[in-house]
Tab-separated table of C-alpha atoms in Angstrom:
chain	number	residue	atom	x	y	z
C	1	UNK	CA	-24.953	-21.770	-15.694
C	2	UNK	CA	-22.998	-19.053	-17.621
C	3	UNK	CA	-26.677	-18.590	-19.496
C	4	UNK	CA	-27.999	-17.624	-16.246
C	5	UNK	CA	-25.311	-14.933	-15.684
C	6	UNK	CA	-26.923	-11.317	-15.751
C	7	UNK	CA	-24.288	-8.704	-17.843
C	8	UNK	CA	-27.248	-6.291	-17.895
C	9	UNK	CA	-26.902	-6.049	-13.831
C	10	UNK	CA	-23.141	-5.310	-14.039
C	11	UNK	CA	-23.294	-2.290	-16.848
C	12	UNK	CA	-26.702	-0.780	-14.391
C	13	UNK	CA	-24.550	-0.728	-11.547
C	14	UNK	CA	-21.246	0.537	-13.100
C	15	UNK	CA	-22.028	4.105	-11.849
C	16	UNK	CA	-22.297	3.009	-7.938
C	17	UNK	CA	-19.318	0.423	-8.770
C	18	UNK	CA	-17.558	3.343	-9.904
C	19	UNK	CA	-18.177	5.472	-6.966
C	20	UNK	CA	-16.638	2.505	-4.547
C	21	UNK	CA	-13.585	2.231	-6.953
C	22	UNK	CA	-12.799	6.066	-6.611
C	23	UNK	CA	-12.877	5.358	-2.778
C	24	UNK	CA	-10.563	2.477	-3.429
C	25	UNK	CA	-8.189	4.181	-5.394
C	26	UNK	CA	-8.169	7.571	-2.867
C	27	UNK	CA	-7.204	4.937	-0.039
C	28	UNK	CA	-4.974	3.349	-2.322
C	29	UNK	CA	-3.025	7.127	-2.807
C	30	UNK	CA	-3.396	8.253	0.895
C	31	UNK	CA	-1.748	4.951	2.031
C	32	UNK	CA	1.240	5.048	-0.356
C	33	UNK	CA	1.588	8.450	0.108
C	34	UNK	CA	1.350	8.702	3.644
C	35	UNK	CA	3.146	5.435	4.229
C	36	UNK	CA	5.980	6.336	2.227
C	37	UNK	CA	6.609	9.595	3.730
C	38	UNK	CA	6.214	7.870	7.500
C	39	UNK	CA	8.378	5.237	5.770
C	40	UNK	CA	11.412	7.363	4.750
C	41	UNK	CA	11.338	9.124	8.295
C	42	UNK	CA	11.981	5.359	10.091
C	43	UNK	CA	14.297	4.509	7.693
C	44	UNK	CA	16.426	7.521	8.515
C	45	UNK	CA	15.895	7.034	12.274
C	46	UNK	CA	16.870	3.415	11.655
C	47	UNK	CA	20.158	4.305	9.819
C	48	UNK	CA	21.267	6.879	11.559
C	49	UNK	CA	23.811	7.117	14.803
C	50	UNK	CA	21.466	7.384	17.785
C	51	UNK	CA	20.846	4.083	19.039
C	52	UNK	CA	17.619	5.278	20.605
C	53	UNK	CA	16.454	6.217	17.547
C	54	UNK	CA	17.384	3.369	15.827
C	55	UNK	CA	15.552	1.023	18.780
C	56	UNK	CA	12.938	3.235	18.353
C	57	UNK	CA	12.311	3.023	14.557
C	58	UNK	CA	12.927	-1.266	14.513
C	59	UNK	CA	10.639	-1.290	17.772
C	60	UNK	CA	8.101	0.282	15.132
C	61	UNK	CA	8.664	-1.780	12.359
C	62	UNK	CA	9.013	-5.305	14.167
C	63	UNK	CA	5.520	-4.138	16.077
C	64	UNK	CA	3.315	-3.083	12.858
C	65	UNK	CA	4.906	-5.930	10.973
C	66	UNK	CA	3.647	-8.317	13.311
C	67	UNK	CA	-0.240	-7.161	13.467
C	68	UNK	CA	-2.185	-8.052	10.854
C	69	UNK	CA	-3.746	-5.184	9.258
C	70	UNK	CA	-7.243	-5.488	9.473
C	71	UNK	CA	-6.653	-5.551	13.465
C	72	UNK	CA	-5.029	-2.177	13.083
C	73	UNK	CA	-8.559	-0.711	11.114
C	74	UNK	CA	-10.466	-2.246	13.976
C	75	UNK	CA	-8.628	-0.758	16.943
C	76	UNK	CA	-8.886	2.846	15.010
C	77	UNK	CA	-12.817	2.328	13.975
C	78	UNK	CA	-13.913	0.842	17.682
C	79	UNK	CA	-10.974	0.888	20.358
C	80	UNK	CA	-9.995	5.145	19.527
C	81	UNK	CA	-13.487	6.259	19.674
C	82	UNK	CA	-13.661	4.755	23.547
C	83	UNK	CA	-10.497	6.436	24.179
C	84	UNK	CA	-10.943	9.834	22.761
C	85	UNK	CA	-14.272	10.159	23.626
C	86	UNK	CA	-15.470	10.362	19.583
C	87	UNK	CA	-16.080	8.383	16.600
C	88	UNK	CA	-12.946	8.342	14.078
C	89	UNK	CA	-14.870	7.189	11.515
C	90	UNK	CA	-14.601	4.557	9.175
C	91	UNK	CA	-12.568	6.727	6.321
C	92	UNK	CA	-10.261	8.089	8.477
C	93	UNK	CA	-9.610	4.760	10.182
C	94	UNK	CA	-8.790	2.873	7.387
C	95	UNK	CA	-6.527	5.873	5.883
C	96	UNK	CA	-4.643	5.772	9.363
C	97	UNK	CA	-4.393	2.155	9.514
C	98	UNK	CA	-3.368	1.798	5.687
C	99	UNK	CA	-0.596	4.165	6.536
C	100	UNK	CA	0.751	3.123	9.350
C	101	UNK	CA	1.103	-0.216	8.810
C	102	UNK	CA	2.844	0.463	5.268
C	103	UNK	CA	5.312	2.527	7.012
C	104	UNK	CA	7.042	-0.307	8.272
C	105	UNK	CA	7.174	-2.407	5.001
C	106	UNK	CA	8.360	1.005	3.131
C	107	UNK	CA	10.869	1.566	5.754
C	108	UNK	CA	12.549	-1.658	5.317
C	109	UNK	CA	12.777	-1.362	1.567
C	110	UNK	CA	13.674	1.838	1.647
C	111	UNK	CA	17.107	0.673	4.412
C	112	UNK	CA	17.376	-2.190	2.457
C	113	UNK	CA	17.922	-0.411	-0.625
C	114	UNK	CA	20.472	2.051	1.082
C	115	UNK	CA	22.339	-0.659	2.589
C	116	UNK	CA	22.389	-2.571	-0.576
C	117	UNK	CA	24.862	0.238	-1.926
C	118	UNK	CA	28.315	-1.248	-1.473
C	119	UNK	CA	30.939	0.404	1.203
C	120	UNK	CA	33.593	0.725	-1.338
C	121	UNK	CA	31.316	2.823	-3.284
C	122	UNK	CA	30.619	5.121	-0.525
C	123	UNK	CA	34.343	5.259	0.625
C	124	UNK	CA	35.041	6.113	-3.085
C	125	UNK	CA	33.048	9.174	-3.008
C	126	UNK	CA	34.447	9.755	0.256
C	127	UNK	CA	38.146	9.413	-1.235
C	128	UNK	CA	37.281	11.929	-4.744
C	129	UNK	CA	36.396	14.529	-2.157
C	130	UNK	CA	32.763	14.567	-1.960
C	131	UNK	CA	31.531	15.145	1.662
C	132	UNK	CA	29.191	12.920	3.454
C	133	UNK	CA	25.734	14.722	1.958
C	134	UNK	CA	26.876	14.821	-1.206
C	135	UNK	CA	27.763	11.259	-1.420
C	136	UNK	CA	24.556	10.267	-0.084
C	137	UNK	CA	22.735	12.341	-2.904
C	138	UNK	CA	25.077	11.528	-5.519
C	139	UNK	CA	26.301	8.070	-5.174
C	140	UNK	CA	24.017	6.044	-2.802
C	141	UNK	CA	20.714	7.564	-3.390
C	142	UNK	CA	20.609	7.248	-7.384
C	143	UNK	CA	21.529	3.637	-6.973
C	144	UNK	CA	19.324	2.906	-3.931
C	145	UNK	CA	16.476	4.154	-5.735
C	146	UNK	CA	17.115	2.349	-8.638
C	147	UNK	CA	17.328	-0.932	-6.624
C	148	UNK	CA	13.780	-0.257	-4.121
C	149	UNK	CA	11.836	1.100	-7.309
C	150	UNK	CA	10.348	-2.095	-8.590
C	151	UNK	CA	9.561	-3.359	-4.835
C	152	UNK	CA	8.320	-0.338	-3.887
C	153	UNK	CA	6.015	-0.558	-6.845
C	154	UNK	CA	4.950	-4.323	-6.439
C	155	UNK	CA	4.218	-3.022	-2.163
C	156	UNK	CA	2.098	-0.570	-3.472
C	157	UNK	CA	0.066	-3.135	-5.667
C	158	UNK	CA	-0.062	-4.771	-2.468
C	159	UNK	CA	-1.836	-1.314	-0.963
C	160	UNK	CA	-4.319	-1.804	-3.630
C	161	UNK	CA	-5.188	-5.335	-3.108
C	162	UNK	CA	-5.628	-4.555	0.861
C	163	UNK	CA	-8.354	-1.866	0.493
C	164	UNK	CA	-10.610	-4.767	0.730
C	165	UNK	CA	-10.086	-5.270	3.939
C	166	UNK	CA	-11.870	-2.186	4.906
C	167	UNK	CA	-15.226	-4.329	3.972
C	168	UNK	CA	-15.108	-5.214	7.565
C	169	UNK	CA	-15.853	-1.635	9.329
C	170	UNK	CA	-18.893	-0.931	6.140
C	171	UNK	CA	-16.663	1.739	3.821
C	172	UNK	CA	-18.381	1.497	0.482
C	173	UNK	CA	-15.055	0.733	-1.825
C	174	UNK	CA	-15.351	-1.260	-4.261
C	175	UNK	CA	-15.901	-4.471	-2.415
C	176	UNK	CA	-18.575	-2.910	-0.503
C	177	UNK	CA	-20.043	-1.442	-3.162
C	178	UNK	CA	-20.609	-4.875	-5.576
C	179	UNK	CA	-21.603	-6.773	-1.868
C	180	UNK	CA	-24.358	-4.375	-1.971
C	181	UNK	CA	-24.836	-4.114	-5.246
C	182	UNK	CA	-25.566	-7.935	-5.485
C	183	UNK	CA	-27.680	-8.524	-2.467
C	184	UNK	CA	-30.112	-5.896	-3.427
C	185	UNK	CA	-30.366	-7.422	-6.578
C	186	UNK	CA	-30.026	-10.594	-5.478
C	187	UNK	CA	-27.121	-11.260	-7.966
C	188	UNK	CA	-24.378	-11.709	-5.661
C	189	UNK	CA	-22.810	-14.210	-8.193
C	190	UNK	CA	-22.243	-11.407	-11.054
C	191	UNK	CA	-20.935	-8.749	-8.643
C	192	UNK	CA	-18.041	-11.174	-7.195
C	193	UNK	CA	-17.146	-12.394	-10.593
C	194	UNK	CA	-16.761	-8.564	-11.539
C	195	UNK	CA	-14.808	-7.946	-8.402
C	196	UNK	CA	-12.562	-10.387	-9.143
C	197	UNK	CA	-12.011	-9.636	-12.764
C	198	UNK	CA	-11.629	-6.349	-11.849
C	199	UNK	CA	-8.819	-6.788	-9.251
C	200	UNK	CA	-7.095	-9.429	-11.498
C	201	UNK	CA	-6.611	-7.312	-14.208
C	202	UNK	CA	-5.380	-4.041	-12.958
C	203	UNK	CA	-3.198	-6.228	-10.030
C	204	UNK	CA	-1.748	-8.128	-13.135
C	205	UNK	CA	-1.637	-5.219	-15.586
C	206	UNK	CA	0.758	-3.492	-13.140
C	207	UNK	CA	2.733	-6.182	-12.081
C	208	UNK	CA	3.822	-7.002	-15.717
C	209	UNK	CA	4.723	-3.023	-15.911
C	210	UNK	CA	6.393	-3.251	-13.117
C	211	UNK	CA	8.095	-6.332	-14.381
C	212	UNK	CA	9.094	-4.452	-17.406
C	213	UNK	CA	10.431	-1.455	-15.901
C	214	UNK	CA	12.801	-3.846	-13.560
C	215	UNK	CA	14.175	-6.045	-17.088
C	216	UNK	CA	14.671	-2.234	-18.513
C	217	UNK	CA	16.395	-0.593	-15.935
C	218	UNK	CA	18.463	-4.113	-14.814
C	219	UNK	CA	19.690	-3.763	-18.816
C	220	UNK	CA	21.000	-0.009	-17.977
């Protein structure tokens, strides 16, 4: 069986594999990115005073938590176009659905993280006469961050594993790419193996990082 297995196929098609991993990796950025910036604005909204924005914010998060993503790609690749009159296009729907529905997991790991910060700590600051701003940037946030950091990195792994998803509206990432890849060649069996391999190793690469950076800083 494994004599049948082409390696000749794979290193021919490494340039077009190559061009569907860069579009991986952009969605990968623009989802993080964009995610975490939408993120940190619910998670203020959420902690702050208003209770309308706070309803608001958890209204958000409960919603896009509950959806699966791949239903939020589809309404912004066929449902938008019928609404606005013109296609979004499959890029931009996936890079508005990626962020989007990370927002709401960022958000809550970003609260959680704040939250996780212990009162007394806070009241301390308070006490030593450090006003409300400055104990948020100099006794809550440093610790916050230092809690969220490995979760935030293991969601955005997450981000990266999920880019396959936009196989179902035809953007060539890296999925796409091998699926095409192996049907024209009619060595479907190669391409999946490499997709697989691929995604295994650089999912598992950064999870032991990621792993390591938690043991290091959890030593500090």
């Amino acid at each position: 069986m494994m004599g049948a297995f082409d390696f000749k196929v794979i290193v021919n098609a490494l340039p077009l594999l190559w061009e569907g991993m860069q579009v991986t990796l952009l969605l990968t950025a623009l989802g993080i990115i964009g995610g975490l910036t939408l993120g940190v604005v619910l998670a203020v909204m959420r902690l702050s005073r208003s209770r309308v924005l706070g309803f608001i914010a958890g209204a958000y998060v409960d919603l896009l938590r509950s959806l699966p993503l791949v239903l939020l790609i589809f309404w912004f690749y066929f449902l938008v176009p019928i609404a606005v009159g013109h296609p979004v296009g499959g890029f931009y729907s996936a890079v508005i659905g990626f962020i989007l529905f990370e927002a709401a997991y960022f958000c809550e790991i970003i609260r959680s993280g704040i939250e996780g910060v212990r009162r007394g700590q806070v009241m301390a600051g308070l006490a030593s006469g450090l006003t409300q701003a400055q104990c948020m940037r100099l006794v809550v946030l440093p610790q916050a961050v230092r809690a969220m950091t490995p979760v935030l990195l293991m969601q955005s792994i997450n981000v990266f594993k999920s880019t396959s998803l936009v196989y179902v509206i035809g953007l060539r990432d890296f999925l796409t790419a091998a699926d095409l890849i192996g049907g024209r060649d009619n060595r479907l069996t190669e391409m999946y193996i490499l997709v697989a391999v691929v995604f295994f190793v650089i999912c598992w690469t950064a999870s032991q990082a990621v792993g390591l950076l938690e043991r290091r800083m959890s030593s500090r």
